[in-house]
Coordinates of C-alpha atoms and ligand atoms in Angstrom, one line a residue:
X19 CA -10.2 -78.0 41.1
X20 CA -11.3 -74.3 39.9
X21 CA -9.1 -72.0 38.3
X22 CA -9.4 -68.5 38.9
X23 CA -8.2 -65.9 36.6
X24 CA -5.9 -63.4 37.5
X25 CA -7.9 -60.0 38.8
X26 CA -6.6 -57.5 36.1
X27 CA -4.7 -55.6 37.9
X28 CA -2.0 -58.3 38.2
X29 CA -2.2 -59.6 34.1
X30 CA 0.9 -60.0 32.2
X31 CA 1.1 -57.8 29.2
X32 CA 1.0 -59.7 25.8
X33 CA 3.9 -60.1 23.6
X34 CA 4.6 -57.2 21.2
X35 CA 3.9 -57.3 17.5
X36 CA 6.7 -58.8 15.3
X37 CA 9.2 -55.7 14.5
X38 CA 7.9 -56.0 11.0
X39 CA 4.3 -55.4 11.6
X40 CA 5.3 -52.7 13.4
X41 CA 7.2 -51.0 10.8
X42 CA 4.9 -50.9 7.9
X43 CA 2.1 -48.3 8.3
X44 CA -1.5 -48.6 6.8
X45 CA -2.0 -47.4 3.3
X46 CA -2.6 -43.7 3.2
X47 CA -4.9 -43.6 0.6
X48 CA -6.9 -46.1 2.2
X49 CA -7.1 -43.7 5.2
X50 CA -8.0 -40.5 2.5
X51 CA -10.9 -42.9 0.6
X52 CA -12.2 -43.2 5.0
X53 CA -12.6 -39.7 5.8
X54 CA -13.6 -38.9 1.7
X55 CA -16.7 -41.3 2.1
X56 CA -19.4 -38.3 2.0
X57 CA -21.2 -38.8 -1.5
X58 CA -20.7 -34.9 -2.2
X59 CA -16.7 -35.2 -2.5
X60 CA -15.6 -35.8 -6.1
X61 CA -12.9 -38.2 -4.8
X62 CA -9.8 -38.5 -7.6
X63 CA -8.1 -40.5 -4.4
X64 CA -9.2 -43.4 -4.9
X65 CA -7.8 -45.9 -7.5
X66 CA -11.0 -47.4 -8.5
X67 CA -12.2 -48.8 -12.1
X68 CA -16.0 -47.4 -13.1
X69 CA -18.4 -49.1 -11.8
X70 CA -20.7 -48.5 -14.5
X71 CA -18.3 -50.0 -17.0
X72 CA -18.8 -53.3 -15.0
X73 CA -20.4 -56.0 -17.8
X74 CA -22.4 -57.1 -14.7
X75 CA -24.0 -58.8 -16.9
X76 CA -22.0 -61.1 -18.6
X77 CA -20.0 -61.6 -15.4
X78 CA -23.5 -63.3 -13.3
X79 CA -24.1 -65.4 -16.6
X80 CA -20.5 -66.9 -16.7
X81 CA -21.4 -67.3 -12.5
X82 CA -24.9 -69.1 -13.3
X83 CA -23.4 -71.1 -16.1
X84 CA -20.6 -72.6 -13.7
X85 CA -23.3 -72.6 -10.6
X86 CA -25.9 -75.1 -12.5
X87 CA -23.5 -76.7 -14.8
X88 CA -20.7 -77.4 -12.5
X89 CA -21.7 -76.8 -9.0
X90 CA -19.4 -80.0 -7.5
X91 CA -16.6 -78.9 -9.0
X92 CA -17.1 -74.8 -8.7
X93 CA -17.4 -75.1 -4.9
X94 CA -15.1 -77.2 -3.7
X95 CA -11.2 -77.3 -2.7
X96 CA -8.9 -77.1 -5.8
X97 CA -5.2 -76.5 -6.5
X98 CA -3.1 -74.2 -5.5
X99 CA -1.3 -73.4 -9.0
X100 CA -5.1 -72.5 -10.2
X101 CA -8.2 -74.0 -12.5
X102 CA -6.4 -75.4 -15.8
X103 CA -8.8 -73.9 -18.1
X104 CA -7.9 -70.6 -16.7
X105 CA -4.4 -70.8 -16.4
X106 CA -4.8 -72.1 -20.4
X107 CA -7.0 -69.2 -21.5
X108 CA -4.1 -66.9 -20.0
X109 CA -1.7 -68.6 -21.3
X110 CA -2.7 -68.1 -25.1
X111 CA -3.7 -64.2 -24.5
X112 CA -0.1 -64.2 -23.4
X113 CA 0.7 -65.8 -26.6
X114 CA -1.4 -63.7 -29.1
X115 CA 0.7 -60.7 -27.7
X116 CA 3.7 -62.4 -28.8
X117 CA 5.1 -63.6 -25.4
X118 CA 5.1 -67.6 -25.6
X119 CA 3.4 -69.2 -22.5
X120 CA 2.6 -72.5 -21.3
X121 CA -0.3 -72.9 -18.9
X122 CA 2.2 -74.3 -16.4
X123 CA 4.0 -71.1 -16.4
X124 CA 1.6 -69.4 -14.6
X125 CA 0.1 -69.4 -10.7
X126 CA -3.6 -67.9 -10.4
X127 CA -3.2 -65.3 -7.4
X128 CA -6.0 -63.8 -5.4
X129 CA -5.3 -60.6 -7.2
X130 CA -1.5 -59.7 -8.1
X131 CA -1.4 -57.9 -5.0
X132 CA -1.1 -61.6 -3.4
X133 CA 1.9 -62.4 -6.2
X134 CA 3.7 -59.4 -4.4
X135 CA 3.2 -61.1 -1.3
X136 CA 4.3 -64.4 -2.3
X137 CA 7.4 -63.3 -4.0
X138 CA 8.3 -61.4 -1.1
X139 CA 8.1 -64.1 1.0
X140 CA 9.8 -66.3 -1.6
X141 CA 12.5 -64.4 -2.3
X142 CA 13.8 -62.0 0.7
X143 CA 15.1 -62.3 3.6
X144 CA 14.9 -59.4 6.5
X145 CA 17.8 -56.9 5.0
X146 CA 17.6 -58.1 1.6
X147 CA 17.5 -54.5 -0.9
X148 CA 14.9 -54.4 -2.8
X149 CA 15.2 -51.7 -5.6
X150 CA 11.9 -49.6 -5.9
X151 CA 10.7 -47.0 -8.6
X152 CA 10.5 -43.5 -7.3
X153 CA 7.8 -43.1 -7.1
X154 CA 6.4 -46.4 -6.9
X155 CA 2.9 -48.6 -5.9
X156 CA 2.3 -47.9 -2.5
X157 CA 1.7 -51.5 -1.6
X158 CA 4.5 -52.8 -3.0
X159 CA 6.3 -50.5 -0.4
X160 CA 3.8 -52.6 1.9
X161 CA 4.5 -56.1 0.4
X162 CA 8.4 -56.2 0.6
X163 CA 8.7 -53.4 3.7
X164 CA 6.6 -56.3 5.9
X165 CA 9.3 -59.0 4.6
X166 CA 11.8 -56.8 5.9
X167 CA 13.0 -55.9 2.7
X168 CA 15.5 -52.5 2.5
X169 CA 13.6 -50.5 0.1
X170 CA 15.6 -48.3 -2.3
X171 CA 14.3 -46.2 -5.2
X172 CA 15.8 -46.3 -8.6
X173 CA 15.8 -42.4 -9.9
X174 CA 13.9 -41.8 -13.0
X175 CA 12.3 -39.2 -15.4
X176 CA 9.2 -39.2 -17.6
X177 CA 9.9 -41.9 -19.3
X178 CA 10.7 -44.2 -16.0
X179 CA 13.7 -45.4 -14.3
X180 CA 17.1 -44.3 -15.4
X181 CA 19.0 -47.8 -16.6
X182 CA 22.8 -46.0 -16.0
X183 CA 21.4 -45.0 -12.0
X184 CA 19.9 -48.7 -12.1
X185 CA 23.0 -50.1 -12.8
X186 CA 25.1 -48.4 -10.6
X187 CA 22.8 -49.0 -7.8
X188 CA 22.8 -52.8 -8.4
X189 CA 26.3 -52.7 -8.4
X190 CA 26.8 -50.7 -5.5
X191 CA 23.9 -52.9 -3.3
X192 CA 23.5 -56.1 -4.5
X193 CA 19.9 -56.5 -4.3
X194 CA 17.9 -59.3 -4.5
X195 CA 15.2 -57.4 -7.1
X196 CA 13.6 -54.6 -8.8
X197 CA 10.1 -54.1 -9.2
X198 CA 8.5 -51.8 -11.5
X199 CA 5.3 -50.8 -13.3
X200 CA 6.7 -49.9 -16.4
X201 CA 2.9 -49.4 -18.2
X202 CA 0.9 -46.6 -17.3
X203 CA 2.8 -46.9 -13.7
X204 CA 1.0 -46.3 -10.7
X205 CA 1.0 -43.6 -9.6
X206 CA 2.9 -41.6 -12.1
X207 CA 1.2 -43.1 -15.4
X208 CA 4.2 -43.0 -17.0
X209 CA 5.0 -45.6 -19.7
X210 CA 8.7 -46.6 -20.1
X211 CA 10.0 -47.1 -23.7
X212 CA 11.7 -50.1 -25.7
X213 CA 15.0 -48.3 -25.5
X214 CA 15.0 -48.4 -21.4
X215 CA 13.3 -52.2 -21.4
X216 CA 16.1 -53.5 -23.1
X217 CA 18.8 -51.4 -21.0
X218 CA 16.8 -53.0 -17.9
X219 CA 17.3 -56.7 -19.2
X220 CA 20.5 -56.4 -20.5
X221 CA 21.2 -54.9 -16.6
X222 CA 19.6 -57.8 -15.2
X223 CA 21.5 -60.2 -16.9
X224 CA 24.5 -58.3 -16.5
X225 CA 24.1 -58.5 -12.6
X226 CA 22.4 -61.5 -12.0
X227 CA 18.8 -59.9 -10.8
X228 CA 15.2 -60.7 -10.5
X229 CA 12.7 -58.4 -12.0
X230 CA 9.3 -58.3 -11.0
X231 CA 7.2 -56.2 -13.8
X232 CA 3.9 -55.7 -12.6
X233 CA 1.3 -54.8 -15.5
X234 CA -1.9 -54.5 -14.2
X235 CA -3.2 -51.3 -16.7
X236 CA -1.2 -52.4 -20.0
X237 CA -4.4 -53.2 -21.7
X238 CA -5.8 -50.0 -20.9
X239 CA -4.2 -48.3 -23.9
X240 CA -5.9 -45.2 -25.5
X241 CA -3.3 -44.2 -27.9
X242 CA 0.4 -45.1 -29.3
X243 CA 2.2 -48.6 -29.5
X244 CA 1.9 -51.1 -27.1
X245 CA 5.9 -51.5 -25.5
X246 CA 6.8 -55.8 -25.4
X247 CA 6.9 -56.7 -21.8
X248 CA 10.4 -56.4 -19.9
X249 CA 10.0 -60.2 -19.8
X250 CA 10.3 -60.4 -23.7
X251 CA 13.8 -59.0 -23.6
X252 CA 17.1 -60.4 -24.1
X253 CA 18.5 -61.5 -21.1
X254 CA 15.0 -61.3 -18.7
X255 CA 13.4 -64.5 -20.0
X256 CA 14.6 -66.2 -17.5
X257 CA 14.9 -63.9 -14.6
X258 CA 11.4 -61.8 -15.0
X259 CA 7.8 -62.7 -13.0
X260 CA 5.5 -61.2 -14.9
X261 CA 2.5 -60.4 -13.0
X262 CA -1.1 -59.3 -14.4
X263 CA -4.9 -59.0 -13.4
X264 CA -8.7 -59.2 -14.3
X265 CA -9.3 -56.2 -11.9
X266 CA -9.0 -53.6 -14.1
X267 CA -10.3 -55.2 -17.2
X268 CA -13.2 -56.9 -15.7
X269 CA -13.6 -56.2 -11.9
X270 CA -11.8 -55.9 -9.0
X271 CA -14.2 -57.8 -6.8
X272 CA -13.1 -60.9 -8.6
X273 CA -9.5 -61.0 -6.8
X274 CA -8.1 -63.0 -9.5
X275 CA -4.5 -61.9 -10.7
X276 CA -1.2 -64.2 -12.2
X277 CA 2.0 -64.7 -11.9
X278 CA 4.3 -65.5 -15.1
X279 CA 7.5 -66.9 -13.6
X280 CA 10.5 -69.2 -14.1
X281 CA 9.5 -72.3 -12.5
X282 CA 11.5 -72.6 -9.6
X283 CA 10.2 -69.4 -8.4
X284 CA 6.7 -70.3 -9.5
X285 CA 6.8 -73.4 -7.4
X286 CA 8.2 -71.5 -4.1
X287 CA 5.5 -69.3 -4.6
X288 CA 3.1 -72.3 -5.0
X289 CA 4.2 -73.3 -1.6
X290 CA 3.8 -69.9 0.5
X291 CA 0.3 -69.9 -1.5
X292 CA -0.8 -72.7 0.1
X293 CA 0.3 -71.3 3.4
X294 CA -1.4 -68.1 2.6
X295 CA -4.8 -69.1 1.2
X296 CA -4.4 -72.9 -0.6
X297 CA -6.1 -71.5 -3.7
X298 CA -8.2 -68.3 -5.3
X299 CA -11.6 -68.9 -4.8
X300 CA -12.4 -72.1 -7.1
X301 CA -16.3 -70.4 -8.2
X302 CA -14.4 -66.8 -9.4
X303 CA -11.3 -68.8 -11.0
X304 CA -13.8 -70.7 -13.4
X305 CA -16.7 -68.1 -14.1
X306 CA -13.9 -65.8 -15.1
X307 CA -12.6 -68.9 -17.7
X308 CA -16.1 -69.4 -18.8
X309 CA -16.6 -65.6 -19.4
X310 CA -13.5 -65.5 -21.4
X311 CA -14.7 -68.7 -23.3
X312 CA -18.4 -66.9 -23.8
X313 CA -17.5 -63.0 -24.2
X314 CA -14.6 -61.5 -26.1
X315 CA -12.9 -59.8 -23.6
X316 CA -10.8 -57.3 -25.8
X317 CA -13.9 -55.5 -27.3
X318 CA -15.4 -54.7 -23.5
X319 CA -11.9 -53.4 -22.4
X320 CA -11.6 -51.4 -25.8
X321 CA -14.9 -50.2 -24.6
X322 CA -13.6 -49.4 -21.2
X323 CA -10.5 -47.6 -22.8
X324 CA -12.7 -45.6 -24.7
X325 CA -14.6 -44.3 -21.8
X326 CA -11.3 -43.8 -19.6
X327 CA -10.0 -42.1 -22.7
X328 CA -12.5 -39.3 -22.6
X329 CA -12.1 -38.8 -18.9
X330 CA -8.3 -38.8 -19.2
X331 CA -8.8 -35.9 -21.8
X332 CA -11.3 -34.1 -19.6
X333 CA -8.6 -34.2 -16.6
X334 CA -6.4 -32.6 -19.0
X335 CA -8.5 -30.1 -20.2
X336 CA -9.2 -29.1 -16.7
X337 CA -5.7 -28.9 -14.9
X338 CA -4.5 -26.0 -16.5
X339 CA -7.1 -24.0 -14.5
X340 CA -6.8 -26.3 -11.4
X341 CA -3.7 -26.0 -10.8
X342 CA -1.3 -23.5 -9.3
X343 CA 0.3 -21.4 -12.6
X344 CA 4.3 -23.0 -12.8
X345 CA 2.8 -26.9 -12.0
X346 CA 3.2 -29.7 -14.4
X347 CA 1.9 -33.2 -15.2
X348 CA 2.5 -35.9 -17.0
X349 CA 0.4 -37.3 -20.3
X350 CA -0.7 -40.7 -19.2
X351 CA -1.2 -42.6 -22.7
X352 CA -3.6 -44.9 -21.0
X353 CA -4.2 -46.4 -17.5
X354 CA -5.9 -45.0 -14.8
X355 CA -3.5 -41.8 -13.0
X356 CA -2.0 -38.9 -13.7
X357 CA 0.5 -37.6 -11.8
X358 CA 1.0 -33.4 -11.0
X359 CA 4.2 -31.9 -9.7
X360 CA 2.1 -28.0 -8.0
X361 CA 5.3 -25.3 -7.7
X362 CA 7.9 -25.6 -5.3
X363 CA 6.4 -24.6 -1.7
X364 CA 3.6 -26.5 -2.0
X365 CA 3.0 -29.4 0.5
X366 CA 0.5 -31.6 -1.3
X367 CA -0.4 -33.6 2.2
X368 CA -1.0 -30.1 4.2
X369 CA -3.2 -28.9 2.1
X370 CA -5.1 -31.7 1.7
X371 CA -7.9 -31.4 4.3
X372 CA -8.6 -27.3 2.9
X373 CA -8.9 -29.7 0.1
X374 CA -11.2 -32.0 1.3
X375 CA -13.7 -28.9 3.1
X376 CA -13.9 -28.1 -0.8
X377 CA -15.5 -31.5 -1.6
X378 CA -12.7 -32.7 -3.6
X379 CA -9.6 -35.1 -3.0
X380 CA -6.4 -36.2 -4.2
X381 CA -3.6 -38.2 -2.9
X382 CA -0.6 -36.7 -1.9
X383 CA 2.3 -37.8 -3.5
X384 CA 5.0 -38.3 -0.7
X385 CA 3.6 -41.7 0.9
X386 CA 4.6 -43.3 -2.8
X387 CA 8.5 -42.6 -1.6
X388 CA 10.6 -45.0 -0.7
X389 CA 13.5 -42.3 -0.6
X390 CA 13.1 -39.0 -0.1
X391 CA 9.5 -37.7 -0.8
X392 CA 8.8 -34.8 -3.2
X393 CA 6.0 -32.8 -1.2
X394 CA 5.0 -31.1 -3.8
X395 CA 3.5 -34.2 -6.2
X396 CA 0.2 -35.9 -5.7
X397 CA -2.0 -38.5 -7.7
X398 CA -5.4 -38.0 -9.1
X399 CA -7.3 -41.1 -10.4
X400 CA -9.3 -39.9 -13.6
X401 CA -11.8 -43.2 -14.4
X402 CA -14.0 -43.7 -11.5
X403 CA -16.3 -40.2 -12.3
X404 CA -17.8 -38.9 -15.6
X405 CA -16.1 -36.4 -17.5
X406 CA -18.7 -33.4 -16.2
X407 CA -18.2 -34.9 -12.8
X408 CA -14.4 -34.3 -13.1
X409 CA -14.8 -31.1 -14.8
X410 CA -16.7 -29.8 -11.7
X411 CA -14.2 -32.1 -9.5
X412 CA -11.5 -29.8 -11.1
X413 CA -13.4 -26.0 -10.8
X414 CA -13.4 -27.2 -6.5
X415 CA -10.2 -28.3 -6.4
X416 CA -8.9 -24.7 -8.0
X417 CA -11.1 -22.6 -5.0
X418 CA -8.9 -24.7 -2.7
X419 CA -6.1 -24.0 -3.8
X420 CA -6.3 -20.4 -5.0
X421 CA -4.3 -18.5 -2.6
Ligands
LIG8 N1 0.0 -53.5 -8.8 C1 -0.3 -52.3 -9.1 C2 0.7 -51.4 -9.8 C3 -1.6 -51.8 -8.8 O1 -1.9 -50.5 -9.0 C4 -2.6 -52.6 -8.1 C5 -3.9 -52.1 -7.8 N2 -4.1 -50.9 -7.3 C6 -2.2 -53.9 -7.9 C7 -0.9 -54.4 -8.2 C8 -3.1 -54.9 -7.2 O2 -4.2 -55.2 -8.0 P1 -5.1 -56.5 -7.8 O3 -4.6 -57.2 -6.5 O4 -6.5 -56.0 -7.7 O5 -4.8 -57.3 -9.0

């Protein structure tokens, strides 16, 4: 028997996309880095570590090493919690910074921008409130929006989210959990102090609440103390997932990230791992454990800081002319953004592509709202170009915007 297909004319439409894909647009600054790809723009948009800073290096021996020594083992299947040796050379740089961890505490994520994933999916149902910084990492919006999450920001100043609005809010909404950056956030790179962390756990365990901290730039410290983790608190021990990543201390490429979390939410998020991927790439997993074995980690990311320092300080010595007279900023103490608040009147995302004719970009600040967007903020990345390169990247941005 032959079966004809239907002649177009007469073929069904296919089933829509799930409300939730629907929902949840792509990332804007994705979109900006698209139409920013000339090599003449001096692109600030972007949120990308220095390639040069890369210890390429050291990164292909720890590769050859595992290749030749290991090759069974590097390229085949492995678990989904992670490579033991990793997950234990975690584990005690966790413990030097004074936060006790056992190498079964942790899950090995393909970057932590699959732990936001997971935990979504482990955690809420469609409806669920999630409670957002405002601003807050754009795809975090993504992560928990897709899961159907009802985002609402937490209000907050300079020094990150307000614990007497957080309180009220949980009160008032019940929601599931907060997530925050409270180092060096992205995208404000604002760095919340002891005083607030404690507030936060003692809320937490007030309420009954998960927190997620997310701390992917904490090592990036150029000056000051370091602030303990949320997690370290009173009263969050038990109810924070603490997540970090190699890809802004040794390279985002890698995709390797973790996830520090009471174990009955580590082990749901073992099991919509294995849905998602099975397991982070065996080969990265343990060249990055043999790099950490062979290399000392903290003395390339001091070296790292030290560069990102002197670009920070060029960004600041610049914006005063950049900018409209009556803006502000804030004074990132490390990490990778700083975040500019231009007078009121200003619309940040309609003046961008003037922007862009100038050879220069930013991000605009609104898509980082969950609320209510301030128009008048945008981000500016100040690591990826040399400190002459922003200086110019600065001088363009000021004919733009002079009026
Ligand atoms: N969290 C925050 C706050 C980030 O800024 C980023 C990267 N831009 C991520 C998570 C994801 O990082 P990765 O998946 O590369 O570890």
């Amino acid at each position: 028997m032959t079966v004809t297909a239907p002649a177009p004319s007469t073929a069904a439409p296919t089933p829509p996309l799930a409300a939730r894909a629907a929902s949840v647009g792509g990332s804007p600054v994705r979109d900006i880095l698209a139409v920013t790809a000339r090599p003449e723009v001096i692109n600030f948009a972007g949120g990308l570590p220095a390639p040069g800073l890369f210890d390429a290096e050291g990164i292909a021996a720890a590769f050859q090493a595992v290749l030749t020594e290991q090759p069974a083992r590097a390229l085949q299947y492995a678990t989904t919690e992670g490579e033991p040796t990793l997950r234990a050379a975690i584990a005690a740089r966790f413990a030097v910074r004074g936060l006790a961890t056992d190498a079964d505490d942790l899950l090995i994520t393909t970057g932590s921008q699959q732990a936001l994933s997971l935990l979504a999916t482990a955690l809420v149902e469609p409806g669920d409130t999630v409670l957002v910084e405002s601003p807050c990492y754009l795809a975090a919006l993504q992560a928990f929006g897709l899961a159907g999450a009802h985002l609402v920001p937490v209000p907050g100043d300079e020094a990150g989210m307000d614990p007497a609005a957080l309180d009220e809010l949980v009160a008032r909404h019940r929601p599931k959990l907060l997530y925050t950056v409270p180092t060096f956030q992205n995208p404000t790179g604002r760095t919340m102090p002891a005083d607030r962390r404690a507030a936060i756990a003692g809320v937490a365990a007030r309420r009954g609440l998960w927190i997620v901290e997310d701390d992917p730039y904490g090592e990036l410290r150029f000056e000051g103390e370091r602030v303990p983790w949320i997690a370290s608190y009173p009263g969050a021990e038990d109810r924070t997932v603490l997540l970090g990543s190699f890809s802004k201390v040794m390279a985002p490429g890698l995709r390797l990230g973790w996830m520090r979390a009471p174990a009955v939410l580590l082990r749901a998020c073992v099991i919509a791992k294995q849905a998602a991927d099975l397991h982070t790439p065996t080969v990265n997993q343990l060249s990055a454990a043999r790099y950490l074995a062979d290399n000392d980690l903290d003395a390339h990311v001091a070296r790292v800081a030290g560069a990102y320092r002197e670009r920070r300080d060029a960004m600041l010595l610049g914006l005063p002319q950049a900018l409209p007279e009556g803006s502000a900023w804030i004074r990132p103490e490390g990490g990778m953004f700083v975040w500019a608040k231009l007078p009121e009147g200003y619309d940040t995302a309609a003046l961008l592509p003037q922007v862009v004719r100038h050879d220069v970009a930013y991000v605009p600040g609104a898509p980082f709202y969950a609320g209510e967007p301030d128009r008048t903020t945008l981000r500016m990345c100040f690591v990826t170009q040399t400190p002459e390169e922003i200086g110019e990247g600065l001088r363009r941005l000021r004919g733009a915007l002079a009026r």
